[in-house]
Tab-separated table of C-alpha atoms in Angstrom:
chain	number	residue	atom	x	y	z
H	76	UNK	CA	-198.023	46.145	-182.307
H	77	UNK	CA	-201.340	47.582	-181.150
H	78	UNK	CA	-202.862	44.119	-180.736
H	79	UNK	CA	-199.616	42.773	-179.252
H	80	UNK	CA	-199.454	45.485	-176.565
H	81	UNK	CA	-203.076	44.866	-175.574
H	82	UNK	CA	-202.591	41.102	-175.391
H	83	UNK	CA	-199.375	41.522	-173.392
H	84	UNK	CA	-201.123	43.628	-170.763
H	85	UNK	CA	-204.082	41.223	-170.709
H	86	UNK	CA	-201.824	38.172	-170.294
H	87	UNK	CA	-199.929	39.905	-167.491
H	88	UNK	CA	-203.154	40.718	-165.633
H	89	UNK	CA	-204.484	37.179	-166.108
H	90	UNK	CA	-201.261	35.633	-164.800
H	91	UNK	CA	-201.399	37.886	-161.740
H	92	UNK	CA	-204.990	36.831	-161.007
H	93	UNK	CA	-204.183	33.126	-161.484
H	94	UNK	CA	-201.444	33.476	-158.885
H	95	UNK	CA	-203.856	35.310	-156.584
H	96	UNK	CA	-206.338	32.446	-156.988
H	97	UNK	CA	-203.654	29.955	-155.933
H	98	UNK	CA	-202.912	32.014	-152.821
H	99	UNK	CA	-206.631	32.284	-152.052
H	100	UNK	CA	-207.213	28.530	-152.365
H	101	UNK	CA	-204.073	27.640	-150.420
H	102	UNK	CA	-204.963	30.034	-147.620
H	103	UNK	CA	-208.413	28.440	-147.301
H	104	UNK	CA	-207.166	24.892	-146.749
H	105	UNK	CA	-203.460	24.507	-147.363
H	106	UNK	CA	-203.839	21.338	-149.475
H	107	UNK	CA	-201.789	20.538	-152.554
H	108	UNK	CA	-204.789	18.747	-154.083
H	109	UNK	CA	-206.743	21.998	-154.057
H	110	UNK	CA	-203.998	23.772	-156.002
H	111	UNK	CA	-203.711	20.884	-158.482
H	112	UNK	CA	-207.484	20.926	-159.043
H	113	UNK	CA	-207.284	24.650	-159.761
H	114	UNK	CA	-204.595	24.025	-162.384
H	115	UNK	CA	-206.759	21.378	-164.030
H	116	UNK	CA	-209.710	23.795	-164.099
H	117	UNK	CA	-207.545	26.232	-166.041
H	118	UNK	CA	-205.911	23.712	-168.389
H	119	UNK	CA	-208.558	21.164	-169.357
H	120	UNK	CA	-211.139	23.608	-170.807
H	121	UNK	CA	-208.484	25.088	-173.079
H	122	UNK	CA	-207.596	21.643	-174.419
H	123	UNK	CA	-211.096	20.187	-174.724
H	124	UNK	CA	-212.935	23.295	-175.939
H	125	UNK	CA	-210.286	24.501	-178.449
H	126	UNK	CA	-211.710	22.680	-181.529
H	127	UNK	CA	-215.184	24.137	-180.879
H	128	UNK	CA	-213.669	27.560	-180.247
H	129	UNK	CA	-211.806	27.287	-183.554
H	130	UNK	CA	-215.032	26.448	-185.393
H	131	UNK	CA	-216.740	29.485	-183.845
H	132	UNK	CA	-213.765	31.671	-184.828
H	133	UNK	CA	-214.256	30.639	-188.466
H	134	UNK	CA	-217.972	31.484	-188.330
H	135	UNK	CA	-217.476	35.100	-187.294
H	136	UNK	CA	-215.209	37.989	-188.207
H	137	UNK	CA	-211.692	37.910	-186.816
H	138	UNK	CA	-212.304	41.145	-184.903
H	139	UNK	CA	-215.259	39.560	-183.102
H	140	UNK	CA	-213.204	36.423	-182.472
H	141	UNK	CA	-210.414	38.457	-180.899
H	142	UNK	CA	-212.907	40.104	-178.580
H	143	UNK	CA	-214.477	36.908	-177.238
H	144	UNK	CA	-211.651	35.856	-174.913
H	145	UNK	CA	-211.152	39.324	-173.438
H	146	UNK	CA	-214.871	40.087	-173.138
H	147	UNK	CA	-215.550	36.743	-171.451
H	148	UNK	CA	-212.628	37.231	-169.081
H	149	UNK	CA	-213.777	40.750	-168.265
H	150	UNK	CA	-217.281	39.513	-167.357
H	151	UNK	CA	-216.031	36.615	-165.197
H	152	UNK	CA	-213.490	38.710	-163.302
H	153	UNK	CA	-216.031	41.528	-163.017
H	154	UNK	CA	-218.502	39.202	-161.271
H	155	UNK	CA	-215.777	38.029	-158.874
H	156	UNK	CA	-214.813	41.618	-158.086
H	157	UNK	CA	-218.454	42.490	-157.440
H	158	UNK	CA	-218.853	39.496	-155.110
H	159	UNK	CA	-215.698	40.492	-153.268
H	160	UNK	CA	-216.784	44.078	-152.618
H	161	UNK	CA	-220.239	42.864	-151.582
H	162	UNK	CA	-218.590	40.552	-149.070
H	163	UNK	CA	-219.974	37.431	-150.766
H	164	UNK	CA	-216.811	35.972	-152.324
H	165	UNK	CA	-216.053	32.419	-151.133
H	166	UNK	CA	-212.933	30.446	-151.981
H	167	UNK	CA	-214.890	27.674	-153.743
H	168	UNK	CA	-216.202	30.225	-156.268
H	169	UNK	CA	-212.679	30.497	-157.643
H	170	UNK	CA	-212.990	27.022	-159.217
H	171	UNK	CA	-215.985	27.643	-161.518
H	172	UNK	CA	-214.531	31.085	-162.314
H	173	UNK	CA	-211.232	29.483	-163.358
H	174	UNK	CA	-213.153	26.947	-165.457
H	175	UNK	CA	-215.001	29.750	-167.278
H	176	UNK	CA	-211.778	31.689	-167.778
H	177	UNK	CA	-210.241	28.556	-169.302
H	178	UNK	CA	-213.130	28.309	-171.772
H	179	UNK	CA	-212.692	31.980	-172.698
H	180	UNK	CA	-208.945	31.487	-173.080
H	181	UNK	CA	-209.557	28.591	-175.510
H	182	UNK	CA	-210.587	31.255	-178.066
H	183	UNK	CA	-207.368	33.226	-177.711
H	184	UNK	CA	-204.935	30.962	-179.575
H	185	UNK	CA	-207.093	30.196	-182.675
H	186	UNK	CA	-208.417	33.762	-182.849
H	187	UNK	CA	-205.067	35.499	-182.459
H	188	UNK	CA	-203.155	33.054	-184.670
H	189	UNK	CA	-205.700	33.239	-187.499
H	190	UNK	CA	-205.771	37.056	-187.234
H	191	UNK	CA	-202.003	37.416	-187.761
H	192	UNK	CA	-202.310	37.086	-191.593
H	193	UNK	CA	-204.738	40.033	-191.511
H	194	UNK	CA	-202.296	42.170	-189.520
H	195	UNK	CA	-198.873	41.618	-191.134
H	196	UNK	CA	-197.351	40.569	-194.452
H	197	UNK	CA	-196.604	36.907	-195.127
H	198	UNK	CA	-192.843	37.404	-194.730
H	199	UNK	CA	-193.477	38.807	-191.217
H	200	UNK	CA	-195.445	35.823	-189.844
H	201	UNK	CA	-192.468	34.413	-187.943
H	202	UNK	CA	-191.650	37.771	-186.355
H	203	UNK	CA	-195.254	38.413	-185.299
H	204	UNK	CA	-195.579	34.927	-183.799
H	205	UNK	CA	-192.297	35.420	-181.972
H	206	UNK	CA	-193.530	38.644	-180.410
H	207	UNK	CA	-196.745	36.977	-179.242
H	208	UNK	CA	-194.863	33.991	-177.803
H	209	UNK	CA	-192.438	36.327	-176.036
H	210	UNK	CA	-195.363	38.218	-174.512
H	211	UNK	CA	-196.761	34.970	-173.094
H	212	UNK	CA	-193.399	34.051	-171.573
H	213	UNK	CA	-192.962	37.553	-170.148
H	214	UNK	CA	-196.392	37.297	-168.523
H	215	UNK	CA	-195.352	33.951	-167.063
H	216	UNK	CA	-192.429	35.685	-165.331
H	217	UNK	CA	-193.985	39.015	-164.384
H	218	UNK	CA	-197.554	37.864	-163.658
H	219	UNK	CA	-196.849	35.818	-160.516
H	220	UNK	CA	-194.479	38.495	-159.235
H	221	UNK	CA	-197.112	41.205	-159.820
H	222	UNK	CA	-199.824	39.033	-158.270
H	223	UNK	CA	-197.689	38.358	-155.197
H	224	UNK	CA	-197.006	42.060	-154.661
H	225	UNK	CA	-200.668	43.034	-155.178
H	226	UNK	CA	-201.959	40.326	-152.828
H	227	UNK	CA	-199.426	41.278	-150.161
H	228	UNK	CA	-200.128	45.014	-150.363
H	229	UNK	CA	-203.810	45.291	-151.299
H	230	UNK	CA	-205.514	41.886	-151.239
H	231	UNK	CA	-207.624	40.098	-153.825
H	232	UNK	CA	-209.992	42.991	-154.600
H	233	UNK	CA	-207.538	45.463	-156.204
H	234	UNK	CA	-205.866	42.549	-158.011
H	235	UNK	CA	-209.175	41.726	-159.685
H	236	UNK	CA	-209.704	45.391	-160.598
H	237	UNK	CA	-206.287	45.579	-162.263
H	238	UNK	CA	-207.124	42.466	-164.288
H	239	UNK	CA	-210.376	44.121	-165.345
H	240	UNK	CA	-208.401	47.125	-166.565
H	241	UNK	CA	-206.024	44.846	-168.509
H	242	UNK	CA	-208.952	43.179	-170.310
H	243	UNK	CA	-210.404	46.596	-171.160
H	244	UNK	CA	-207.023	47.741	-172.519
H	245	UNK	CA	-206.820	44.697	-174.791
H	246	UNK	CA	-210.375	45.263	-176.056
H	247	UNK	CA	-209.576	48.873	-176.944
H	248	UNK	CA	-206.579	47.716	-178.992
H	249	UNK	CA	-208.711	45.207	-180.905
H	250	UNK	CA	-211.363	47.841	-181.618
H	251	UNK	CA	-208.809	50.369	-182.931
H	252	UNK	CA	-206.684	48.079	-185.087
H	253	UNK	CA	-207.291	47.856	-188.838
H	254	UNK	CA	-207.728	44.292	-190.087
H	255	UNK	CA	-207.247	43.409	-193.747
H	256	UNK	CA	-210.426	41.382	-194.019
H	257	UNK	CA	-210.246	39.974	-197.549
H	258	UNK	CA	-213.087	39.646	-200.018
H	259	UNK	CA	-212.752	35.864	-199.751
H	260	UNK	CA	-213.314	36.047	-195.996
H	261	UNK	CA	-216.367	38.246	-196.434
H	262	UNK	CA	-217.743	35.954	-199.139
H	263	UNK	CA	-217.175	32.882	-196.975
H	264	UNK	CA	-219.025	34.457	-194.045
H	265	UNK	CA	-221.861	35.481	-196.354
H	266	UNK	CA	-222.094	31.931	-197.713
H	267	UNK	CA	-222.219	30.534	-194.202
H	268	UNK	CA	-224.949	32.987	-193.274
H	269	UNK	CA	-226.914	31.894	-196.357
H	270	UNK	CA	-226.507	28.260	-195.349
H	271	UNK	CA	-227.822	29.080	-191.908
H	272	UNK	CA	-230.857	30.786	-193.426
H	273	UNK	CA	-231.474	27.792	-195.676
H	274	UNK	CA	-231.119	25.404	-192.753
H	275	UNK	CA	-228.186	23.557	-194.359
H	276	UNK	CA	-225.438	24.809	-192.076
H	277	UNK	CA	-223.475	22.013	-190.362
H	278	UNK	CA	-223.402	21.689	-186.609
H	279	UNK	CA	-220.638	23.418	-184.716
H	280	UNK	CA	-219.310	20.047	-183.515
H	281	UNK	CA	-219.104	18.827	-187.110
H	282	UNK	CA	-217.088	21.903	-188.051
H	283	UNK	CA	-214.820	21.351	-185.047
H	284	UNK	CA	-214.155	17.781	-186.211
H	285	UNK	CA	-213.543	19.126	-189.722
H	286	UNK	CA	-210.530	21.047	-188.388
H	287	UNK	CA	-209.021	17.786	-187.130
H	288	UNK	CA	-209.829	16.058	-190.424
H	289	UNK	CA	-208.147	18.879	-192.348
H	290	UNK	CA	-204.883	18.319	-190.496
H	291	UNK	CA	-204.932	14.592	-191.173
H	292	UNK	CA	-205.995	14.790	-194.850
H	293	UNK	CA	-203.091	16.976	-195.964
H	294	UNK	CA	-200.069	14.613	-196.074
H	295	UNK	CA	-197.376	17.080	-194.986
H	296	UNK	CA	-199.501	18.543	-192.183
H	297	UNK	CA	-200.482	15.026	-191.094
H	298	UNK	CA	-196.852	13.931	-190.839
H	299	UNK	CA	-195.859	17.115	-189.007
H	300	UNK	CA	-198.708	16.950	-186.500
H	301	UNK	CA	-198.188	13.228	-185.843
H	302	UNK	CA	-194.508	13.844	-185.145
H	303	UNK	CA	-195.235	16.812	-182.886
H	304	UNK	CA	-197.896	14.888	-180.939
H	305	UNK	CA	-195.488	12.057	-180.132
H	306	UNK	CA	-192.645	14.445	-179.233
H	307	UNK	CA	-194.987	16.530	-177.098
H	308	UNK	CA	-196.200	13.483	-175.171
H	309	UNK	CA	-192.637	12.354	-174.521
H	310	UNK	CA	-191.420	15.822	-173.540
H	311	UNK	CA	-194.313	16.509	-171.172
H	312	UNK	CA	-193.647	13.123	-169.565
H	313	UNK	CA	-190.143	14.397	-168.796
H	314	UNK	CA	-191.050	18.004	-167.990
H	315	UNK	CA	-193.571	16.857	-165.368
H	316	UNK	CA	-190.764	15.625	-163.092
H	317	UNK	CA	-188.407	18.604	-163.455
H	318	UNK	CA	-189.980	20.562	-160.606
H	319	UNK	CA	-190.084	17.685	-158.071
H	320	UNK	CA	-186.532	16.687	-159.046
H	321	UNK	CA	-185.208	20.199	-158.449
H	322	UNK	CA	-187.157	20.494	-155.183
H	323	UNK	CA	-185.804	17.171	-153.951
H	324	UNK	CA	-182.222	17.960	-154.852
H	325	UNK	CA	-181.920	21.693	-154.155
H	326	UNK	CA	-185.079	23.137	-152.531
H	327	UNK	CA	-187.507	25.980	-153.152
H	328	UNK	CA	-185.014	28.698	-154.050
H	329	UNK	CA	-183.473	26.562	-156.788
H	330	UNK	CA	-186.899	25.864	-158.267
H	331	UNK	CA	-187.671	29.594	-158.379
H	332	UNK	CA	-184.448	30.204	-160.324
H	333	UNK	CA	-185.128	27.342	-162.751
H	334	UNK	CA	-188.694	28.531	-163.360
H	335	UNK	CA	-187.431	32.059	-163.989
H	336	UNK	CA	-184.864	30.701	-166.458
H	337	UNK	CA	-187.703	29.018	-168.359
H	338	UNK	CA	-189.519	32.327	-168.695
H	339	UNK	CA	-186.354	34.196	-169.675
H	340	UNK	CA	-185.649	31.593	-172.362
H	341	UNK	CA	-189.148	32.078	-173.766
H	342	UNK	CA	-188.721	35.860	-173.866
H	343	UNK	CA	-185.312	35.582	-175.545
H	344	UNK	CA	-186.764	33.153	-178.084
H	345	UNK	CA	-189.563	35.597	-178.842
H	346	UNK	CA	-187.108	38.462	-179.297
H	347	UNK	CA	-184.915	36.282	-181.508
H	348	UNK	CA	-187.861	35.406	-183.740
H	349	UNK	CA	-188.983	39.055	-183.827
H	350	UNK	CA	-185.542	40.111	-185.081
H	351	UNK	CA	-184.785	37.085	-187.282
H	352	UNK	CA	-188.141	35.885	-188.589
H	353	UNK	CA	-187.218	32.201	-188.443
H	354	UNK	CA	-185.381	29.781	-190.745
H	355	UNK	CA	-185.895	29.951	-194.502
H	356	UNK	CA	-186.534	26.219	-194.636
H	357	UNK	CA	-189.091	26.079	-191.839
H	358	UNK	CA	-189.578	22.312	-191.937
H	359	UNK	CA	-185.895	21.523	-191.465
H	360	UNK	CA	-185.454	24.394	-189.010
H	361	UNK	CA	-188.342	23.226	-186.828
H	362	UNK	CA	-187.115	19.647	-186.580
H	363	UNK	CA	-183.559	20.731	-185.792
H	364	UNK	CA	-185.050	22.974	-183.095
H	365	UNK	CA	-186.976	20.036	-181.619
H	366	UNK	CA	-183.778	17.969	-181.560
H	367	UNK	CA	-182.074	20.807	-179.709
H	368	UNK	CA	-184.989	21.079	-177.252
H	369	UNK	CA	-184.825	17.374	-176.403
H	370	UNK	CA	-181.062	17.424	-175.967
H	371	UNK	CA	-180.900	20.580	-173.858
H	372	UNK	CA	-184.088	20.626	-171.752
H	373	UNK	CA	-184.184	16.847	-171.156
H	374	UNK	CA	-180.861	15.060	-171.760
H	375	UNK	CA	-178.544	17.795	-170.460
H	376	UNK	CA	-181.015	18.584	-167.665
H	377	UNK	CA	-180.739	14.966	-166.533
H	378	UNK	CA	-176.960	14.773	-166.714
H	379	UNK	CA	-175.970	18.049	-165.008
H	380	UNK	CA	-176.369	18.857	-161.342
H	381	UNK	CA	-176.793	22.233	-159.686
H	382	UNK	CA	-178.865	25.340	-160.240
H	383	UNK	CA	-176.579	26.909	-162.849
H	384	UNK	CA	-176.526	23.842	-165.088
H	385	UNK	CA	-180.277	23.271	-164.798
H	386	UNK	CA	-181.045	26.922	-165.515
H	387	UNK	CA	-178.852	27.085	-168.627
H	388	UNK	CA	-180.270	23.821	-169.980
H	389	UNK	CA	-183.898	24.825	-169.489
H	390	UNK	CA	-183.235	28.356	-170.817
H	391	UNK	CA	-181.881	26.996	-174.109
H	392	UNK	CA	-184.779	24.541	-174.342
H	393	UNK	CA	-187.376	27.272	-173.767
H	394	UNK	CA	-185.693	29.527	-176.338
H	395	UNK	CA	-185.788	26.780	-178.962
H	396	UNK	CA	-189.380	25.898	-178.071
H	397	UNK	CA	-190.495	29.449	-178.815
H	398	UNK	CA	-188.791	29.454	-182.218
H	399	UNK	CA	-190.250	26.028	-183.090
H	400	UNK	CA	-193.797	26.997	-182.101
H	401	UNK	CA	-193.573	30.330	-183.936
H	402	UNK	CA	-192.393	28.595	-187.121
H	403	UNK	CA	-195.170	26.015	-186.825
H	404	UNK	CA	-197.777	28.767	-186.554
H	405	UNK	CA	-196.270	30.566	-189.560
H	406	UNK	CA	-196.599	27.381	-191.640
H	407	UNK	CA	-200.290	27.028	-190.808
H	408	UNK	CA	-200.880	30.732	-191.437
H	409	UNK	CA	-199.280	30.591	-194.880
H	410	UNK	CA	-200.432	27.122	-196.007
H	411	UNK	CA	-204.016	26.888	-194.700
H	412	UNK	CA	-206.802	28.993	-196.269
H	413	UNK	CA	-207.969	31.846	-194.056
H	414	UNK	CA	-211.491	30.459	-193.733
H	415	UNK	CA	-210.066	27.244	-192.211
H	416	UNK	CA	-207.452	28.676	-189.874
H	417	UNK	CA	-209.622	29.006	-186.757
H	418	UNK	CA	-210.597	25.331	-186.893
H	419	UNK	CA	-207.083	24.189	-187.725
H	420	UNK	CA	-205.488	26.199	-184.914
H	421	UNK	CA	-208.176	24.907	-182.543
H	422	UNK	CA	-207.275	21.360	-183.590
H	423	UNK	CA	-203.564	22.078	-183.103
H	424	UNK	CA	-204.231	23.370	-179.580
H	425	UNK	CA	-206.355	20.312	-178.783
H	426	UNK	CA	-203.737	17.842	-180.001
H	427	UNK	CA	-200.871	19.626	-178.250
H	428	UNK	CA	-202.651	20.053	-174.913
H	429	UNK	CA	-204.603	16.805	-174.583
H	430	UNK	CA	-201.421	14.825	-173.918
H	431	UNK	CA	-200.490	17.000	-170.932
H	432	UNK	CA	-202.882	15.496	-168.330
H	433	UNK	CA	-202.113	11.973	-169.600
H	434	UNK	CA	-198.353	12.460	-169.316
H	435	UNK	CA	-198.679	14.140	-165.911
H	436	UNK	CA	-200.931	11.352	-164.630
H	437	UNK	CA	-198.356	8.717	-165.661
H	438	UNK	CA	-195.129	10.464	-164.717
H	439	UNK	CA	-195.873	11.010	-161.009
H	440	UNK	CA	-196.748	7.411	-160.077
H	441	UNK	CA	-193.890	6.049	-162.226
H	442	UNK	CA	-191.416	8.343	-160.467
H	443	UNK	CA	-192.659	7.478	-156.981
H	444	UNK	CA	-193.220	3.742	-157.361
H	445	UNK	CA	-190.779	2.604	-160.032
H	446	UNK	CA	-187.863	4.883	-160.938
H	447	UNK	CA	-186.988	6.319	-157.513
H	448	UNK	CA	-187.113	2.934	-155.685
H	449	UNK	CA	-184.973	1.323	-158.390
H	450	UNK	CA	-182.504	4.217	-158.260
H	451	UNK	CA	-182.218	3.909	-154.472
H	452	UNK	CA	-181.574	0.165	-154.673
H	453	UNK	CA	-179.433	0.273	-157.815
H	454	UNK	CA	-181.547	-2.414	-159.467
H	455	UNK	CA	-183.242	-2.777	-162.837
H	456	UNK	CA	-182.389	0.028	-165.247
H	457	UNK	CA	-180.000	1.530	-162.757
H	458	UNK	CA	-177.513	-1.274	-163.085
H	459	UNK	CA	-176.749	0.547	-166.371
H	460	UNK	CA	-177.791	4.130	-165.569
H	461	UNK	CA	-176.434	4.221	-162.016
H	462	UNK	CA	-172.782	4.930	-162.971
H	463	UNK	CA	-173.977	7.713	-165.283
H	464	UNK	CA	-176.540	9.404	-163.004
H	465	UNK	CA	-175.436	8.405	-159.489
H	466	UNK	CA	-177.664	7.304	-156.635
H	467	UNK	CA	-178.638	10.570	-154.888
H	468	UNK	CA	-182.331	11.406	-154.235
H	469	UNK	CA	-183.955	12.481	-157.476
H	470	UNK	CA	-181.853	10.143	-159.619
H	471	UNK	CA	-184.936	8.185	-160.673
H	472	UNK	CA	-186.552	11.343	-162.018
H	473	UNK	CA	-183.293	12.303	-163.749
H	474	UNK	CA	-183.442	8.916	-165.484
H	475	UNK	CA	-186.983	9.706	-166.658
H	476	UNK	CA	-185.697	12.967	-168.144
H	477	UNK	CA	-182.842	11.162	-169.867
H	478	UNK	CA	-185.061	8.466	-171.377
H	479	UNK	CA	-187.647	11.047	-172.477
H	480	UNK	CA	-184.902	13.126	-174.104
H	481	UNK	CA	-183.490	10.164	-176.004
H	482	UNK	CA	-186.952	9.105	-177.204
H	483	UNK	CA	-187.836	12.660	-178.240
H	484	UNK	CA	-184.550	13.035	-180.122
H	485	UNK	CA	-185.142	9.798	-182.030
H	486	UNK	CA	-188.683	10.814	-183.021
H	487	UNK	CA	-187.613	14.303	-184.088
H	488	UNK	CA	-184.719	12.879	-186.142
H	489	UNK	CA	-187.285	10.667	-187.875
H	490	UNK	CA	-189.228	13.848	-188.638
H	491	UNK	CA	-186.077	15.480	-189.997
H	492	UNK	CA	-185.527	12.476	-192.282
H	493	UNK	CA	-189.119	12.631	-193.558
H	494	UNK	CA	-189.364	14.460	-196.873
H	495	UNK	CA	-192.995	15.430	-196.139
H	496	UNK	CA	-191.884	17.378	-193.064
H	497	UNK	CA	-188.424	18.544	-194.125
H	498	UNK	CA	-189.679	20.018	-197.404
H	499	UNK	CA	-193.128	21.119	-196.264
H	500	UNK	CA	-192.532	24.662	-197.545
H	501	UNK	CA	-192.004	23.318	-201.069
H	502	UNK	CA	-194.502	20.453	-201.104
H	503	UNK	CA	-197.429	22.368	-199.632
H	504	UNK	CA	-198.508	25.443	-201.630
H	505	UNK	CA	-199.196	28.779	-200.018
H	506	UNK	CA	-202.781	29.951	-199.710
H	507	UNK	CA	-202.349	31.982	-202.909
H	508	UNK	CA	-203.505	28.727	-204.543
H	509	UNK	CA	-207.323	28.684	-204.348
H	510	UNK	CA	-208.856	26.333	-201.787
H	511	UNK	CA	-211.432	23.700	-202.571
H	512	UNK	CA	-214.888	25.244	-202.204
H	513	UNK	CA	-216.251	22.101	-200.581
H	514	UNK	CA	-213.803	22.399	-197.711
H	515	UNK	CA	-211.688	19.421	-198.805
H	516	UNK	CA	-208.067	20.565	-198.432
H	517	UNK	CA	-205.630	20.436	-201.305
H	518	UNK	CA	-203.024	17.708	-201.206
H	519	UNK	CA	-199.278	18.370	-201.301
H	520	UNK	CA	-199.368	19.118	-205.016
H	521	UNK	CA	-201.859	21.893	-204.471
H	522	UNK	CA	-204.640	20.050	-206.350
H	523	UNK	CA	-207.803	19.200	-204.411
H	524	UNK	CA	-207.907	15.500	-203.594
H	525	UNK	CA	-211.300	14.893	-205.200
H	526	UNK	CA	-211.276	17.236	-208.162
H	527	UNK	CA	-209.504	17.498	-211.527
H	528	UNK	CA	-207.891	20.791	-212.396
H	529	UNK	CA	-209.264	22.038	-215.693
H	530	UNK	CA	-207.874	25.545	-215.443
H	531	UNK	CA	-205.797	26.980	-218.266
H	532	UNK	CA	-202.022	27.111	-217.992
H	533	UNK	CA	-199.934	30.188	-218.735
H	534	UNK	CA	-200.275	29.621	-222.473
H	535	UNK	CA	-204.057	29.825	-222.171
H	536	UNK	CA	-204.502	26.144	-223.144
H	537	UNK	CA	-206.724	24.171	-220.751
H	538	UNK	CA	-204.652	21.841	-218.568
H	539	UNK	CA	-206.762	18.830	-219.570
H	540	UNK	CA	-206.246	19.372	-223.315
H	541	UNK	CA	-204.267	16.454	-224.739
H	542	UNK	CA	-200.940	16.598	-226.523
H	543	UNK	CA	-202.560	15.146	-229.641
H	544	UNK	CA	-205.095	17.964	-229.880
H	545	UNK	CA	-202.334	20.539	-229.604
H	546	UNK	CA	-200.358	18.870	-232.365
H	547	UNK	CA	-203.401	18.829	-234.610
H	548	UNK	CA	-203.501	22.596	-234.305
H	549	UNK	CA	-199.836	22.733	-235.269
H	550	UNK	CA	-198.748	24.150	-231.951
H	551	UNK	CA	-195.336	23.522	-230.487
H	552	UNK	CA	-195.532	22.919	-226.762
H	553	UNK	CA	-193.389	22.078	-223.792
H	554	UNK	CA	-194.294	19.421	-221.280
H	555	UNK	CA	-193.617	20.705	-217.796
H	556	UNK	CA	-193.419	18.618	-214.652
C-alpha cells in the first residue's frame, strides 16, 4: 500500500503534466500533427526501450529499479521547471522532454511488476496487480482534469512543480518500504557482479533478447503470448477508430463521456481484482475475459448507437481488460523465476505495445479511403453489413469495430480451446521449482529443457535409478506419473 500510494500520486502528476504539454503544443501552433507527434514521443520509447529496461531491472536490486523511473522523471521535469522560471522554456523543448519521460517510464512496468512478489504473498498477486491497474486508470481520469484546472488557474510552471512533488512522494515510499529480497536474488546479483569483474558478462542487448527468448521457449507462455499479441493487434485496430466514430456521430461532449467511461471501467476492474483476487483457473479466466472484451468493447460498441450504449459497452470492456491484465501479470510473477522477471516483463511490454503504432497507422487510412466510402455508397462489404449497421456517417468505422471484434473473439476462443493456455496454472510449475542456472527456462513439466533431473525423490532414491536396481535391493516401489 505504501508503494501503491506513491505510484498513484506519481501517475496522477504525470498525467496532469502530459495534458499540460498537449495544451502547450496546441497553443503554439494549433495543429493536430503536433499533438500526434507528442503522443508518439511518449508511446514509442516505452515500447522500444522496455526489453532493455527489463534487462537493467534484473541487473540491479528491485529497490533501485523502482527508483529509476521516478528519479529520471523528477530530473526531466525539474529541468523544464527551471527553464520555465528562467524564461527560457520553448514549446519545442516539450518533445525531447516527453521522449526522455517515455524512456524513464519504460522502467516502471518491469520494475513494479517484478517487485510485487517481494511485497505481497503469492495468493495476493492478483489483488496487488488490480490495485496498480486501478491506480493507472484513476490517473487517466483525474490527471487530465487536474492538468486542465492547474493550467487554467496557474499556468505551466506550478503544474510542473506539482509533478515534481508527486515524483518525490513516490521516491519516499520506495525508500521506506521493506522488500523481501531473497537469498537467491542476492546470490544472482553477486554472480552477475563476479561475471562483470571477470569480463564474461553478456551485453545488455543480449540480456534484453534473452527475455524475449524466455517467453518463446516455454510452451505455455509462448502460446499465451502469441494469442495475446494477435488479439492485441486486432483490438487496437478497432480501438483506434472509436474516438473518430464517436466524434463523427455525436460530437465532443459524447467523446468526453465515453473516455470517462473507459477510465471508470478500469478503476472498477482494479477494485474488483483487489477484492476478489482473480479466477482460480487463471488461464481459463483470462481467455473468457478476452472473449468478453471483444464482444463488449468492439462488437456491442459497433452495433449500438448513442452515448449511453457506447459508454456501457466500453466500461464493461475496460473492466474486463483490467482483470485480464492483472491475471496475466500474476501468472508471470508466480511462474517465472525472480531473476528473470524484469526481462520477461520488459518483453511483455514490448510485444503488447509494438503493435499499437502499426494498427493505428493502418486503421486511419482504411477508415478514410475504404470503409467509409463503401458505407456511403452501400457497396462491397456493405451490401451485407448495411442492413445491420445502417448508412449514417461513421458506419464504415463501426464495421471496422465489428470485424475486429469477431476476429478477436475467434482468436481468443482458440486460446480457450488450447490446453497449453487453458491449463497453464497446472502445466507450468510455480517458481518454488528451482530454475536452470544457465538461464534456460524449464519446460511445462518443470524440468529444464537441456538437463536431466538426477535429484532424489521423496523416498530418497535418485530419480535416475532404474527399476531393476531397486528390485535387486529387494525394495518395493511405486511408479508415479
